[in-house]
Amino acid sequence: MNVITLAGSPRFPSRSAALLTFAQHWLEQQGIDVTPWNLFNFNPEDLLYARFDSPALKVFVEQLAGADGLIISTPVYKASFTGALKTLLDLLPERAFENKVILPVASGGSASHMLALDYALKPVLNALKAQEILHGVFAEDSQITHYDHSPVFSAALEARMTSALGDFYRALDRQSAFSRQSLRQTA
C-alpha cells in the first residue's frame, strides 16, 4: 500500500507537520510506503498564478493517482484550513481523490476550532471525489510541544492519533481487498 502525506502549513516546522511525521512513522512500521509532501515542494508563484503545468504539481498528481490513501494536515486559521492549502487543492483534477481513503488532521489554538475539519476541509475533499473520508483528528496547540525539533504529544493526543491511524490502516486494507476482488471479477 502507498500513502501520501500532505502538510498544508505555510510554516515549517509546524504542529500540523508534526502530526504527519507521527503518522508517517506509524504507517511505515505497518509496512506502508509513505511519500511526504508539503507546500514547500511547490513554487509559490505556481500556486498563486494557478499554473496547472507546474512540474511539481504534475509529479504530485501522478503520485497521488497511484496512492491508496492521503493524510492531509493543516493548521486552523480564522476557523478554516490554510489559504495556501486551498490554493493547491484548487489546482488538482476534479477526481484527484477518487478511490482514496483520506484522513484529515489539524492543529489549532483551542478546541473551538475543532469543527473546521468538518465544515471547511471535508467539503473540499468531497468535491475532489474522495472515496472515504475518515473522522479527523484535531490537536490543540498545547497538546504538541517541542514541535520544532523533537515533537512531544500529550498522552490523549497520541492515543487519538494511534486510534485514527488504526482506522485508516483498516480502511486502506478494505479498499485494497475490494480492488483485488474487482480485478478478479473482471478477469
Short mmCIF file of C-alpha atoms in Angstrom, two decimals, residues 8-185:
data_model
loop_
_atom_site.label_atom_id
_atom_site.label_comp_id
_atom_site.label_asym_id
_atom_site.label_seq_id
_atom_site.Cartn_x
_atom_site.Cartn_y
_atom_site.Cartn_z
CA GLY A 8 -0.77 22.27 4.42
CA SER A 9 1.01 24.66 6.75
CA PRO A 10 2.79 27.69 5.32
CA ARG A 11 5.30 27.28 8.18
CA PHE A 12 7.91 24.63 8.76
CA PRO A 13 8.36 23.23 11.28
CA SER A 14 4.79 23.28 12.48
CA ARG A 15 2.50 21.41 14.83
CA SER A 16 0.38 20.14 11.95
CA ALA A 17 3.50 18.82 10.21
CA ALA A 18 4.48 17.07 13.45
CA LEU A 19 1.17 15.18 13.27
CA LEU A 20 2.16 13.93 9.81
CA THR A 21 5.61 12.87 10.97
CA PHE A 22 3.97 10.80 13.69
CA ALA A 23 1.60 9.29 11.11
CA GLN A 24 4.42 8.53 8.69
CA HIS A 25 6.44 6.65 11.30
CA TRP A 26 3.39 4.71 12.46
CA LEU A 27 2.41 3.70 8.92
CA GLU A 28 5.95 2.73 7.96
CA GLN A 29 6.03 0.42 10.99
CA GLN A 30 2.96 -1.29 9.47
CA GLY A 31 4.84 -1.79 6.18
CA ILE A 32 3.12 1.00 4.25
CA ASP A 33 5.11 3.14 1.83
CA VAL A 34 4.70 6.83 2.66
CA THR A 35 5.56 9.72 0.38
CA PRO A 36 5.65 13.05 2.23
CA TRP A 37 4.68 16.31 0.50
CA ASN A 38 4.33 19.82 1.84
CA LEU A 39 3.57 23.25 0.47
CA PHE A 40 7.28 23.99 0.17
CA ASN A 41 7.55 21.40 -2.62
CA PHE A 42 5.61 23.82 -4.83
CA ASN A 43 6.77 27.12 -6.25
CA PRO A 44 4.58 29.75 -4.56
CA GLU A 45 4.10 31.57 -7.87
CA ASP A 46 2.83 28.37 -9.49
CA LEU A 47 0.18 28.11 -6.80
CA LEU A 48 -0.68 31.79 -6.74
CA TYR A 49 -1.00 32.07 -10.53
CA ALA A 50 -2.77 28.70 -10.94
CA ARG A 51 -0.11 27.14 -13.14
CA PHE A 52 -1.62 23.77 -13.89
CA ASP A 53 1.51 22.83 -15.84
CA SER A 54 3.80 23.27 -12.82
CA PRO A 55 6.41 20.47 -12.75
CA ALA A 56 5.90 19.84 -9.03
CA LEU A 57 2.12 19.75 -9.46
CA LYS A 58 2.43 17.23 -12.29
CA VAL A 59 4.60 14.94 -10.13
CA PHE A 60 2.23 15.31 -7.17
CA VAL A 61 -0.84 14.46 -9.28
CA GLU A 62 0.96 11.44 -10.76
CA GLN A 63 1.98 10.13 -7.34
CA LEU A 64 -1.49 10.83 -5.98
CA ALA A 65 -3.03 8.78 -8.80
CA GLY A 66 -1.01 5.76 -7.66
CA ALA A 67 -1.68 6.21 -3.94
CA ASP A 68 -4.22 4.28 -1.91
CA GLY A 69 -4.67 6.99 0.67
CA LEU A 70 -3.84 10.51 1.76
CA ILE A 71 -3.31 12.08 5.15
CA ILE A 72 -3.70 15.82 4.92
CA SER A 73 -2.80 18.20 7.72
CA THR A 74 -3.41 21.87 8.27
CA PRO A 75 -3.29 24.46 10.99
CA VAL A 76 -6.60 26.20 11.56
CA TYR A 77 -6.56 29.95 10.99
CA LYS A 78 -9.72 32.06 11.23
CA ALA A 79 -11.92 28.95 11.62
CA SER A 80 -10.68 27.31 8.41
CA PHE A 81 -7.78 25.47 6.85
CA THR A 82 -4.95 27.48 5.28
CA GLY A 83 -5.44 29.51 2.15
CA ALA A 84 -2.22 28.11 0.71
CA LEU A 85 -3.60 24.58 1.04
CA LYS A 86 -6.86 25.66 -0.60
CA THR A 87 -4.87 27.13 -3.49
CA LEU A 88 -3.11 23.79 -4.03
CA LEU A 89 -6.34 21.79 -3.76
CA ASP A 90 -7.93 24.10 -6.35
CA LEU A 91 -5.28 23.03 -8.87
CA LEU A 92 -5.96 19.31 -8.55
CA PRO A 93 -8.03 17.45 -11.13
CA GLU A 94 -11.73 17.10 -10.34
CA ARG A 95 -11.42 13.41 -9.39
CA ALA A 96 -8.00 13.61 -7.73
CA PHE A 97 -9.16 11.80 -4.57
CA GLU A 98 -11.34 9.20 -6.28
CA ASN A 99 -10.75 5.71 -4.80
CA LYS A 100 -8.67 7.20 -1.98
CA VAL A 101 -9.05 6.91 1.76
CA ILE A 102 -8.48 10.32 3.37
CA LEU A 103 -7.54 11.10 6.96
CA PRO A 104 -7.67 14.83 7.76
CA VAL A 105 -5.74 16.14 10.76
CA ALA A 106 -5.42 19.67 12.07
CA SER A 107 -3.99 21.77 14.85
CA GLY A 108 -5.28 24.99 16.29
CA GLY A 109 -5.17 27.28 19.28
CA SER A 110 -8.23 25.90 21.03
CA ALA A 111 -10.95 23.28 20.79
CA SER A 112 -13.28 25.95 19.41
CA HIS A 113 -11.57 25.38 16.04
CA MET A 114 -12.25 21.64 16.06
CA LEU A 115 -15.16 21.78 13.60
CA ALA A 116 -13.00 23.38 10.88
CA LEU A 117 -12.23 19.87 9.61
CA ASP A 118 -15.91 19.02 9.18
CA TYR A 119 -17.24 22.34 7.95
CA ALA A 120 -14.32 23.74 5.93
CA LEU A 121 -11.96 20.97 4.77
CA LYS A 122 -14.22 17.94 4.28
CA PRO A 123 -16.50 19.64 1.71
CA VAL A 124 -13.45 20.37 -0.46
CA LEU A 125 -12.24 16.77 -0.09
CA ASN A 126 -15.71 15.59 -1.11
CA ALA A 127 -15.61 17.84 -4.16
CA LEU A 128 -12.41 16.05 -5.21
CA LYS A 129 -14.36 12.75 -5.03
CA ALA A 130 -12.65 11.18 -2.02
CA GLN A 131 -13.68 7.52 -1.66
CA GLU A 132 -13.80 7.58 2.13
CA ILE A 133 -13.08 10.49 4.44
CA LEU A 134 -12.41 9.29 7.96
CA HIS A 135 -13.18 11.11 11.18
CA GLY A 136 -10.33 13.58 11.55
CA VAL A 137 -8.05 14.35 14.46
CA PHE A 138 -7.87 17.86 15.87
CA ALA A 139 -4.98 18.76 18.16
CA GLU A 140 -4.92 21.81 20.37
CA ASP A 141 -1.59 23.60 20.12
CA SER A 142 -0.96 22.94 23.81
CA GLN A 143 -1.03 19.17 23.11
CA ILE A 144 2.12 19.36 20.95
CA THR A 145 5.34 20.65 22.44
CA HIS A 146 8.85 20.90 21.00
CA TYR A 147 7.42 20.57 17.50
CA ASP A 148 10.44 22.36 16.04
CA HIS A 149 12.94 19.60 16.82
CA SER A 150 11.56 16.56 18.67
CA PRO A 151 7.77 16.72 18.99
CA VAL A 152 6.11 15.52 22.16
CA PHE A 153 2.36 14.80 22.14
CA SER A 154 0.08 14.69 25.13
CA ALA A 155 -1.00 11.16 26.02
CA ALA A 156 -4.57 11.91 24.91
CA LEU A 157 -3.45 13.21 21.51
CA GLU A 158 -1.11 10.28 20.95
CA ALA A 159 -3.95 7.86 21.75
CA ARG A 160 -6.34 9.66 19.35
CA MET A 161 -3.73 9.68 16.57
CA THR A 162 -2.94 6.00 17.07
CA SER A 163 -6.64 5.12 17.01
CA ALA A 164 -7.26 7.19 13.86
CA LEU A 165 -4.25 5.65 12.14
CA GLY A 166 -5.56 2.18 13.01
CA ASP A 167 -8.88 3.13 11.39
CA PHE A 168 -7.00 4.49 8.38
CA TYR A 169 -4.98 1.29 8.05
CA ARG A 170 -8.13 -0.87 8.20
CA ALA A 171 -9.86 1.33 5.61
CA LEU A 172 -6.85 1.00 3.30
CA ASP A 173 -6.92 -2.76 3.78
CA ARG A 174 -10.67 -2.92 3.00
CA GLN A 175 -10.19 -0.83 -0.11
CA SER A 176 -7.27 -2.97 -1.23
CA ALA A 177 -9.29 -6.18 -0.73
CA PHE A 178 -12.22 -4.68 -2.67
CA SER A 179 -9.90 -3.66 -5.53
CA ARG A 180 -8.39 -7.16 -5.68
CA GLN A 181 -11.87 -8.72 -5.74
CA SER A 182 -12.98 -6.33 -8.52
CA LEU A 183 -9.91 -7.24 -10.57
CA ARG A 184 -10.62 -10.96 -10.19
CA GLN A 185 -14.23 -10.47 -11.31
#
